[in-house]
Short mmCIF file of C-alpha atoms in Angstrom, two decimals:
data_model
loop_
_atom_site.label_atom_id
_atom_site.label_comp_id
_atom_site.label_asym_id
_atom_site.label_seq_id
_atom_site.Cartn_x
_atom_site.Cartn_y
_atom_site.Cartn_z
CA UNK X 1 21.21 24.73 -4.07
CA UNK X 2 20.00 24.86 -7.38
CA UNK X 3 16.04 23.06 -7.19
CA UNK X 4 14.95 20.39 -9.32
CA UNK X 5 11.21 19.92 -10.13
CA UNK X 6 10.26 16.05 -9.72
CA UNK X 7 8.04 15.19 -12.36
CA UNK X 8 4.70 13.77 -11.45
CA UNK X 9 4.37 15.70 -8.28
CA UNK X 10 1.12 16.79 -9.01
CA UNK X 11 -0.41 13.36 -10.29
CA UNK X 12 1.08 12.25 -6.78
CA UNK X 13 -0.22 14.42 -4.97
CA UNK X 14 -3.70 14.10 -5.98
CA UNK X 15 -3.45 10.42 -5.82
CA UNK X 16 -2.24 10.84 -2.10
CA UNK X 17 -5.33 13.03 -1.48
CA UNK X 18 -8.10 11.28 -3.56
CA UNK X 19 -7.14 8.26 -1.27
CA UNK X 20 -6.83 10.23 2.00
CA UNK X 21 -10.72 11.18 0.74
CA UNK X 22 -11.59 7.69 0.16
CA UNK X 23 -10.44 6.54 3.71
CA UNK X 24 -12.23 9.09 5.48
CA UNK X 25 -15.41 7.76 3.40
CA UNK X 26 -15.16 4.83 4.26
CA UNK X 27 -14.08 5.37 7.92
CA UNK X 28 -16.53 8.73 9.03
CA UNK X 29 -18.93 9.19 5.41
CA UNK X 30 -21.01 10.09 4.32
CA UNK X 31 -19.20 13.35 4.09
CA UNK X 32 -19.95 16.82 2.29
CA UNK X 33 -17.14 18.16 0.18
CA UNK X 34 -16.66 21.07 2.99
CA UNK X 35 -16.00 18.20 5.31
CA UNK X 36 -13.84 16.40 3.17
CA UNK X 37 -11.68 19.61 3.03
CA UNK X 38 -11.61 20.30 6.25
CA UNK X 39 -10.49 16.84 7.31
CA UNK X 40 -7.85 16.42 4.75
CA UNK X 41 -6.67 19.96 5.09
CA UNK X 42 -7.49 20.76 0.87
CA UNK X 43 -9.25 23.98 -0.10
CA UNK X 44 -12.76 23.80 -0.94
CA UNK X 45 -11.72 24.30 -5.22
CA UNK X 46 -9.78 21.54 -4.67
CA UNK X 47 -12.04 19.78 -2.46
CA UNK X 48 -14.75 19.87 -5.05
CA UNK X 49 -12.26 18.75 -7.84
CA UNK X 50 -11.72 16.01 -5.81
CA UNK X 51 -15.07 14.79 -5.26
CA UNK X 52 -15.39 15.50 -8.96
CA UNK X 53 -12.82 13.39 -10.23
CA UNK X 54 -13.63 10.34 -7.72
CA UNK X 55 -17.51 10.70 -9.09
CA UNK X 56 -16.30 10.36 -13.21
CA UNK X 57 -14.34 7.13 -12.02
CA UNK X 58 -17.55 5.90 -10.01
CA UNK X 59 -15.70 5.58 -6.69
CA UNK X 60 -17.89 7.86 -4.65
CA UNK X 61 -21.60 8.72 -5.25
CA UNK X 62 -24.25 11.76 -4.20
CA UNK X 63 -26.40 9.65 -0.72
CA UNK X 64 -28.50 12.83 0.43
CA UNK X 65 -27.80 16.23 1.44
CA UNK X 66 -27.02 17.82 5.23
CA UNK X 67 -29.43 20.71 5.86
CA UNK X 68 -27.18 23.41 7.05
CA UNK X 69 -28.04 27.40 8.03
CA UNK X 70 -28.49 29.85 5.22
CA UNK X 71 -28.01 28.79 1.54
CA UNK X 72 -28.83 25.40 0.26
CA UNK X 73 -28.42 22.05 1.58
CA UNK X 74 -24.72 20.23 1.20
CA UNK X 75 -24.89 17.44 -0.66
CA UNK X 76 -23.39 14.43 1.22
CA UNK X 77 -21.25 11.74 -0.50
CA UNK X 78 -19.65 8.20 0.31
CA UNK X 79 -18.01 5.40 -1.24
CA UNK X 80 -20.03 3.56 -4.09
CA UNK X 81 -20.28 0.05 -2.39
CA UNK X 82 -20.52 -1.66 -5.25
CA UNK X 83 -17.39 -0.44 -7.21
CA UNK X 84 -15.39 -3.31 -6.32
CA UNK X 85 -16.06 -6.83 -4.71
CA UNK X 86 -13.53 -9.41 -3.01
CA UNK X 87 -14.32 -12.99 -2.11
CA UNK X 88 -12.49 -14.65 1.40
CA UNK X 89 -12.76 -18.35 1.04
CA UNK X 90 -11.92 -20.55 4.40
CA UNK X 91 -10.67 -24.02 2.88
CA UNK X 92 -11.26 -27.34 5.40
CA UNK X 93 -10.80 -31.21 5.38
CA UNK X 94 -15.32 -31.07 5.27
CA UNK X 95 -16.43 -27.85 3.78
CA UNK X 96 -15.56 -24.62 1.89
CA UNK X 97 -17.26 -21.35 2.98
CA UNK X 98 -17.01 -18.29 0.66
CA UNK X 99 -17.95 -14.53 1.58
CA UNK X 100 -18.43 -12.24 -1.09
CA UNK X 101 -17.73 -7.91 0.82
CA UNK X 102 -18.23 -5.01 -1.50
CA UNK X 103 -15.30 -2.26 -1.42
CA UNK X 104 -16.48 -1.10 2.35
CA UNK X 105 -16.12 -4.36 4.02
CA UNK X 106 -20.03 -5.01 4.01
CA UNK X 107 -20.19 -8.98 3.40
CA UNK X 108 -23.26 -9.32 1.15
CA UNK X 109 -22.73 -13.19 0.39
CA UNK X 110 -21.89 -16.33 1.77
CA UNK X 111 -22.20 -19.97 0.91
CA UNK X 112 -21.14 -23.18 2.17
CA UNK X 113 -20.34 -26.32 0.26
CA UNK X 114 -18.60 -29.79 0.74
CA UNK X 115 -14.77 -30.58 0.09
CA UNK X 116 -15.51 -34.13 1.29
CA UNK X 117 -13.50 -36.78 -0.97
CA UNK X 118 -13.23 -34.02 -3.88
CA UNK X 119 -10.94 -34.75 -6.25
CA UNK X 120 -11.69 -31.58 -7.85
CA UNK X 121 -10.14 -28.59 -5.69
CA UNK X 122 -10.55 -25.88 -8.66
CA UNK X 123 -13.93 -26.98 -9.09
CA UNK X 124 -14.63 -26.59 -5.17
CA UNK X 125 -12.98 -22.94 -5.56
CA UNK X 126 -14.86 -22.10 -8.90
CA UNK X 127 -18.15 -23.04 -7.67
CA UNK X 128 -17.89 -21.47 -4.37
CA UNK X 129 -16.21 -17.65 -5.55
CA UNK X 130 -19.17 -17.74 -8.54
CA UNK X 131 -21.80 -18.74 -5.77
CA UNK X 132 -20.79 -16.07 -3.35
CA UNK X 133 -20.58 -13.12 -6.05
CA UNK X 134 -24.22 -14.58 -7.32
CA UNK X 135 -25.88 -14.26 -4.12
CA UNK X 136 -23.88 -10.68 -3.41
CA UNK X 137 -25.31 -9.77 -7.23
CA UNK X 138 -21.72 -9.01 -8.33
CA UNK X 139 -20.63 -8.98 -11.42
CA UNK X 140 -17.40 -11.35 -11.43
CA UNK X 141 -15.54 -8.92 -13.11
CA UNK X 142 -16.01 -6.50 -10.42
CA UNK X 143 -14.24 -9.31 -7.83
CA UNK X 144 -10.81 -7.71 -7.34
CA UNK X 145 -9.29 -10.05 -5.09
CA UNK X 146 -9.80 -13.68 -4.10
CA UNK X 147 -8.08 -14.88 -0.72
CA UNK X 148 -8.20 -18.70 0.07
CA UNK X 149 -6.98 -19.55 3.56
CA UNK X 150 -6.14 -22.96 3.75
CA UNK X 151 -4.08 -25.23 6.43
CA UNK X 152 -0.78 -26.03 6.50
CA UNK X 153 2.13 -24.18 4.24
CA UNK X 154 1.78 -21.38 2.02
CA UNK X 155 5.50 -20.78 0.11
CA UNK X 156 6.36 -16.63 0.48
CA UNK X 157 8.41 -17.23 -2.84
CA UNK X 158 5.35 -18.69 -5.07
CA UNK X 159 2.20 -18.27 -3.28
CA UNK X 160 1.80 -22.10 -3.60
CA UNK X 161 0.58 -24.46 -1.09
CA UNK X 162 3.29 -26.53 -0.37
CA UNK X 163 1.58 -28.79 2.07
CA UNK X 164 -1.59 -29.13 3.18
CA UNK X 165 -1.84 -32.66 5.89
CA UNK X 166 -5.82 -32.32 5.59
CA UNK X 167 -6.19 -31.50 1.97
CA UNK X 168 -3.65 -33.76 0.12
CA UNK X 169 -4.93 -32.76 -3.48
CA UNK X 170 -4.16 -29.28 -2.36
CA UNK X 171 -0.66 -29.30 -3.75
CA UNK X 172 1.73 -26.98 -6.26
CA UNK X 173 0.33 -26.13 -9.42
CA UNK X 174 -3.09 -25.26 -7.92
CA UNK X 175 -2.31 -21.83 -7.68
CA UNK X 176 -2.00 -21.33 -11.75
CA UNK X 177 -4.82 -23.49 -12.50
CA UNK X 178 -7.21 -21.26 -9.94
CA UNK X 179 -5.92 -18.32 -11.48
CA UNK X 180 -6.39 -19.49 -14.94
CA UNK X 181 -9.82 -20.81 -14.36
CA UNK X 182 -11.22 -17.68 -12.55
CA UNK X 183 -9.56 -15.37 -14.57
CA UNK X 184 -9.00 -13.44 -10.92
CA UNK X 185 -6.21 -12.46 -9.06
CA UNK X 186 -6.41 -15.71 -6.48
CA UNK X 187 -4.20 -15.69 -3.35
CA UNK X 188 -3.83 -18.63 -0.67
CA UNK X 189 -2.59 -17.97 2.76
CA UNK X 190 -1.95 -19.90 6.11
CA UNK X 191 -5.65 -20.35 7.87
CA UNK X 192 -4.06 -19.61 11.32
CA UNK X 193 -2.48 -16.33 9.83
CA UNK X 194 -5.66 -15.21 8.55
CA UNK X 195 -7.35 -15.55 12.22
CA UNK X 196 -4.36 -13.60 13.54
CA UNK X 197 -5.68 -10.96 11.12
CA UNK X 198 -9.47 -11.16 12.39
CA UNK X 199 -7.67 -11.20 15.91
CA UNK X 200 -5.73 -8.03 15.36
CA UNK X 201 -8.79 -6.16 13.60
CA UNK X 202 -12.18 -7.38 16.10
CA UNK X 203 -10.44 -9.30 18.90
CA UNK X 204 -7.84 -9.92 21.51
CA UNK X 205 -4.96 -8.06 19.79
CA UNK X 206 -6.74 -4.73 18.49
CA UNK X 207 -4.36 -2.14 18.99
CA UNK X 208 -1.42 -5.00 19.90
CA UNK X 209 1.64 -4.79 17.43
CA UNK X 210 3.48 -7.73 18.71
CA UNK X 211 1.74 -11.04 19.33
CA UNK X 212 1.40 -14.65 18.80
CA UNK X 213 -1.76 -16.70 18.01
CA UNK X 214 -1.49 -20.39 19.53
CA UNK X 215 -4.42 -22.25 17.59
CA UNK X 216 -5.22 -25.06 19.40
CA UNK X 217 -7.74 -27.65 18.15
CA UNK X 218 -7.75 -31.21 15.70
CA UNK X 219 -4.01 -29.80 14.82
CA UNK X 220 -1.75 -27.15 16.50
CA UNK X 221 -0.40 -24.02 14.83
CA UNK X 222 0.60 -20.59 15.68
CA UNK X 223 0.30 -16.92 13.96
CA UNK X 224 3.17 -14.83 14.66
CA UNK X 225 2.71 -10.76 14.08
CA UNK X 226 5.82 -8.39 14.73
CA UNK X 227 5.54 -4.70 14.23
CA UNK X 228 1.82 -5.21 13.22
CA UNK X 229 2.46 -7.38 10.04
CA UNK X 230 2.68 -10.80 9.93
CA UNK X 231 5.81 -12.99 9.97
CA UNK X 232 5.80 -15.59 7.48
CA UNK X 233 9.42 -16.63 7.46
CA UNK X 234 11.68 -17.40 4.38
CA UNK X 235 9.91 -21.28 3.64
CA UNK X 236 6.07 -19.62 4.85
CA UNK X 237 6.93 -21.82 8.20
CA UNK X 238 7.30 -19.39 10.79
CA UNK X 239 4.60 -20.14 13.62
CA UNK X 240 4.85 -23.93 12.69
CA UNK X 241 5.04 -24.74 16.24
CA UNK X 242 3.71 -28.23 16.28
CA UNK X 243 6.94 -29.25 15.19
CA UNK X 244 8.97 -27.68 18.24
CA UNK X 245 10.85 -30.49 20.04
CA UNK X 246 9.64 -29.90 23.53
CA UNK X 247 10.59 -32.08 27.06
CA UNK X 248 7.94 -35.55 27.44
CA UNK X 249 7.87 -36.01 23.61
CA UNK X 250 9.49 -37.80 21.31
CA UNK X 251 11.78 -35.88 19.05
CA UNK X 252 11.74 -37.36 15.38
CA UNK X 253 14.70 -37.77 13.44
CA UNK X 254 14.78 -36.87 9.50
CA UNK X 255 11.55 -34.62 9.90
CA UNK X 256 9.46 -34.69 6.86
CA UNK X 257 5.76 -32.27 6.89
CA UNK X 258 4.08 -35.82 7.38
CA UNK X 259 5.66 -36.09 10.74
CA UNK X 260 4.13 -35.41 14.15
CA UNK X 261 6.45 -33.09 15.64
CA UNK X 262 6.74 -33.01 19.78
CA UNK X 263 4.92 -30.01 20.60
CA UNK X 264 1.84 -31.41 18.45
CA UNK X 265 2.03 -34.73 20.24
CA UNK X 266 1.73 -32.89 23.52
CA UNK X 267 -1.28 -30.64 22.24
CA UNK X 268 -3.08 -31.38 19.84
CA UNK X 269 -6.80 -32.51 20.38
CA UNK X 270 -6.43 -36.41 20.68
CA UNK X 271 -3.16 -35.69 23.44
CA UNK X 272 -6.19 -33.64 25.81
CA UNK X 273 -8.85 -35.62 25.44
CA UNK X 274 -6.34 -37.89 26.82
CA UNK X 275 -5.19 -35.88 29.62
CA UNK X 276 -8.83 -35.40 30.44
CA UNK X 277 -9.93 -39.19 30.21
CA UNK X 278 -6.55 -39.51 32.74
CA UNK X 279 -8.68 -37.61 35.10
CA UNK X 280 -11.99 -38.94 34.51
CA UNK X 281 -13.46 -36.67 32.23
CA UNK X 282 -14.23 -38.49 29.08
CA UNK X 283 -16.08 -37.30 25.97
CA UNK X 284 -16.12 -37.30 22.51
CA UNK X 285 -14.59 -34.30 21.69
CA UNK X 286 -11.56 -32.07 23.08
CA UNK X 287 -13.50 -29.27 23.54
CA UNK X 288 -16.39 -31.04 25.43
CA UNK X 289 -13.53 -32.06 27.65
CA UNK X 290 -11.72 -29.47 28.72
CA UNK X 291 -15.17 -27.79 28.65
CA UNK X 292 -16.61 -30.45 31.54
CA UNK X 293 -13.35 -29.68 33.59
CA UNK X 294 -14.37 -26.22 33.79
CA UNK X 295 -17.28 -26.86 34.99
CA UNK X 296 -16.25 -28.98 37.44
CA UNK X 297 -14.11 -26.34 39.47
CA UNK X 298 -11.67 -27.47 41.69
CA UNK X 299 -12.24 -31.09 40.64
CA UNK X 300 -10.77 -30.29 36.63
CA UNK X 301 -8.07 -28.33 38.05
CA UNK X 302 -5.49 -30.96 37.56
CA UNK X 303 -6.69 -31.07 33.91
CA UNK X 304 -6.13 -27.42 32.91
CA UNK X 305 -3.14 -27.56 35.03
CA UNK X 306 -1.64 -30.30 32.68
CA UNK X 307 -2.95 -28.65 29.78
CA UNK X 308 -1.13 -24.88 31.30
CA UNK X 309 1.90 -27.09 31.60
CA UNK X 310 1.75 -28.59 28.41
CA UNK X 311 1.26 -25.41 26.18
CA UNK X 312 4.05 -23.45 28.23
CA UNK X 313 6.68 -25.26 26.81
CA UNK X 314 6.01 -24.74 23.43
CA UNK X 315 4.84 -20.94 24.06
CA UNK X 316 8.03 -20.14 26.63
CA UNK X 317 10.30 -21.38 23.48
CA UNK X 318 8.68 -19.06 21.06
CA UNK X 319 7.98 -16.20 23.88
CA UNK X 320 12.34 -15.94 24.47
CA UNK X 321 12.84 -15.70 20.97
CA UNK X 322 9.70 -13.09 19.77
CA UNK X 323 9.17 -11.48 22.91
CA UNK X 324 5.55 -10.17 22.44
CA UNK X 325 3.48 -8.54 24.30
CA UNK X 326 -0.10 -10.83 24.04
CA UNK X 327 -0.37 -14.17 23.52
CA UNK X 328 -4.03 -14.99 22.29
CA UNK X 329 -5.75 -18.83 22.81
CA UNK X 330 -7.70 -19.51 19.86
CA UNK X 331 -9.47 -22.42 18.45
CA UNK X 332 -11.85 -25.13 20.20
CA UNK X 333 -9.79 -26.19 22.76
CA UNK X 334 -9.01 -22.36 23.42
CA UNK X 335 -12.57 -21.29 23.87
CA UNK X 336 -13.22 -24.30 25.78
CA UNK X 337 -10.26 -23.52 28.40
CA UNK X 338 -11.52 -19.99 28.79
CA UNK X 339 -9.77 -17.70 31.20
CA UNK X 340 -9.28 -20.72 33.49
CA UNK X 341 -6.81 -22.05 31.48
CA UNK X 342 -5.46 -18.73 30.03
CA UNK X 343 -4.41 -17.68 33.39
CA UNK X 344 -2.48 -21.08 33.93
CA UNK X 345 -0.95 -21.02 30.96
CA UNK X 346 0.59 -17.18 31.87
CA UNK X 347 1.87 -18.27 34.73
CA UNK X 348 2.95 -21.03 33.59
CA UNK X 349 5.23 -19.25 31.36
CA UNK X 350 6.27 -16.76 33.05
CA UNK X 351 7.66 -19.00 35.62
CA UNK X 352 10.00 -20.93 33.11
CA UNK X 353 10.86 -18.19 31.22
CA UNK X 354 12.32 -14.62 31.46
CA UNK X 355 9.43 -13.26 29.70
CA UNK X 356 6.01 -12.60 31.06
CA UNK X 357 3.69 -11.96 28.01
CA UNK X 358 -0.33 -11.46 28.87
CA UNK X 359 -2.05 -14.41 28.14
CA UNK X 360 -5.70 -14.00 26.61
CA UNK X 361 -8.48 -15.80 25.12
CA UNK X 362 -9.19 -15.36 21.07
CA UNK X 363 -12.71 -12.77 21.37
CA UNK X 364 -12.42 -12.71 17.73
CA UNK X 365 -15.66 -13.41 15.18
CA UNK X 366 -16.92 -16.77 15.17
CA UNK X 367 -15.10 -17.67 11.61
CA UNK X 368 -11.74 -15.66 12.10
CA UNK X 369 -10.31 -17.82 8.90
CA UNK X 370 -13.14 -16.17 6.94
CA UNK X 371 -13.15 -12.68 8.14
CA UNK X 372 -9.07 -12.73 7.73
CA UNK X 373 -9.61 -13.96 4.38
CA UNK X 374 -12.12 -11.02 3.44
CA UNK X 375 -9.88 -8.15 5.59
CA UNK X 376 -6.58 -9.16 3.51
CA UNK X 377 -8.41 -9.34 -0.02
CA UNK X 378 -10.24 -6.02 0.83
CA UNK X 379 -6.44 -4.55 1.85
CA UNK X 380 -5.23 -5.58 -1.68
CA UNK X 381 -8.43 -4.24 -3.43
CA UNK X 382 -8.47 -0.80 -1.63
CA UNK X 383 -4.81 -0.68 -2.71
CA UNK X 384 -5.62 -1.35 -6.25
CA UNK X 385 -8.66 0.56 -7.11
CA UNK X 386 -8.00 3.53 -4.69
CA UNK X 387 -4.45 3.84 -5.74
CA UNK X 388 -5.34 4.12 -9.36
CA UNK X 389 -7.82 7.05 -9.19
CA UNK X 390 -5.73 9.90 -11.21
CA UNK X 391 -5.23 9.29 -15.23
CA UNK X 392 -1.12 9.02 -16.43
#
């Protein structure tokens, strides 16, 4: 068999080695050239050439020295944090929060502004992104990606917000307007999906490839992660569990995106407060009502039992289809219910379905949607920046 030399192979290998070295520096740096060579399996000469190439690109810089035995100290190298930046934004009906992170993932700027009753969504995002970058002392030209976390459906084929009940002015055409305004790559992502990204990174789903995250707050939402990747579905509606028809709730016909689906009627915040009120726990918010039931011990048990029964109706249907290893309960109602609610939900799902996923409470950060937006932006930015280190 004759051998054929693939064109561009040396360039491809250099690019692979560069990416591996940059990832190592992010994870374990600072490192010397010798350490990089040892960890990547490259020779000293090749490792030195690699470092020089990355220095010329402005991606790696000398940050100190490591004392050795005999001979001169070895230079330590690290990824240059300011080589690129990203901005993640969480958009809600009342406010927008934007965080600017450098390429290492360190958040170096953060701003918050009102979105209440605004007629100018482009202006809201523009100000949030520009001010976040300014607070981080990041030139806007170095912001490689902006990811916006928003409630509602995001169309995977166009990237547009197809519908957001809480943000009626955030409709089709907005993505193009934002990209034109900021002159930067802008991406929309569903907020619950981003919360799942954060949960996999720094929460109860770390190391879990197949899990669902059920968000319980003013509304109801679910994110699906299969094989370590978000599953969005053809129309972006995967995880819209609020529309699931369930026993005990009316089943609307001719469903529109403004319809209140069966499971949502049973599990949203107003329904949770009603359940608590029926058992003598009156409170201004669903969080307060559930927390009061938990704190009441045995007296509050019936409230948690009923909530678990309701939640299991939607979750059992999802889990029979998806068979996840873990169900993460997130959002304010889930946090209020804590382990007491999670244990009841786990028992109920196992009782009515031939699957028994572990049900846990979110251990993610205080702002999971914002973190998920930053992480999603970082992944794309690193692919772009770290994947273009070798000249044609």
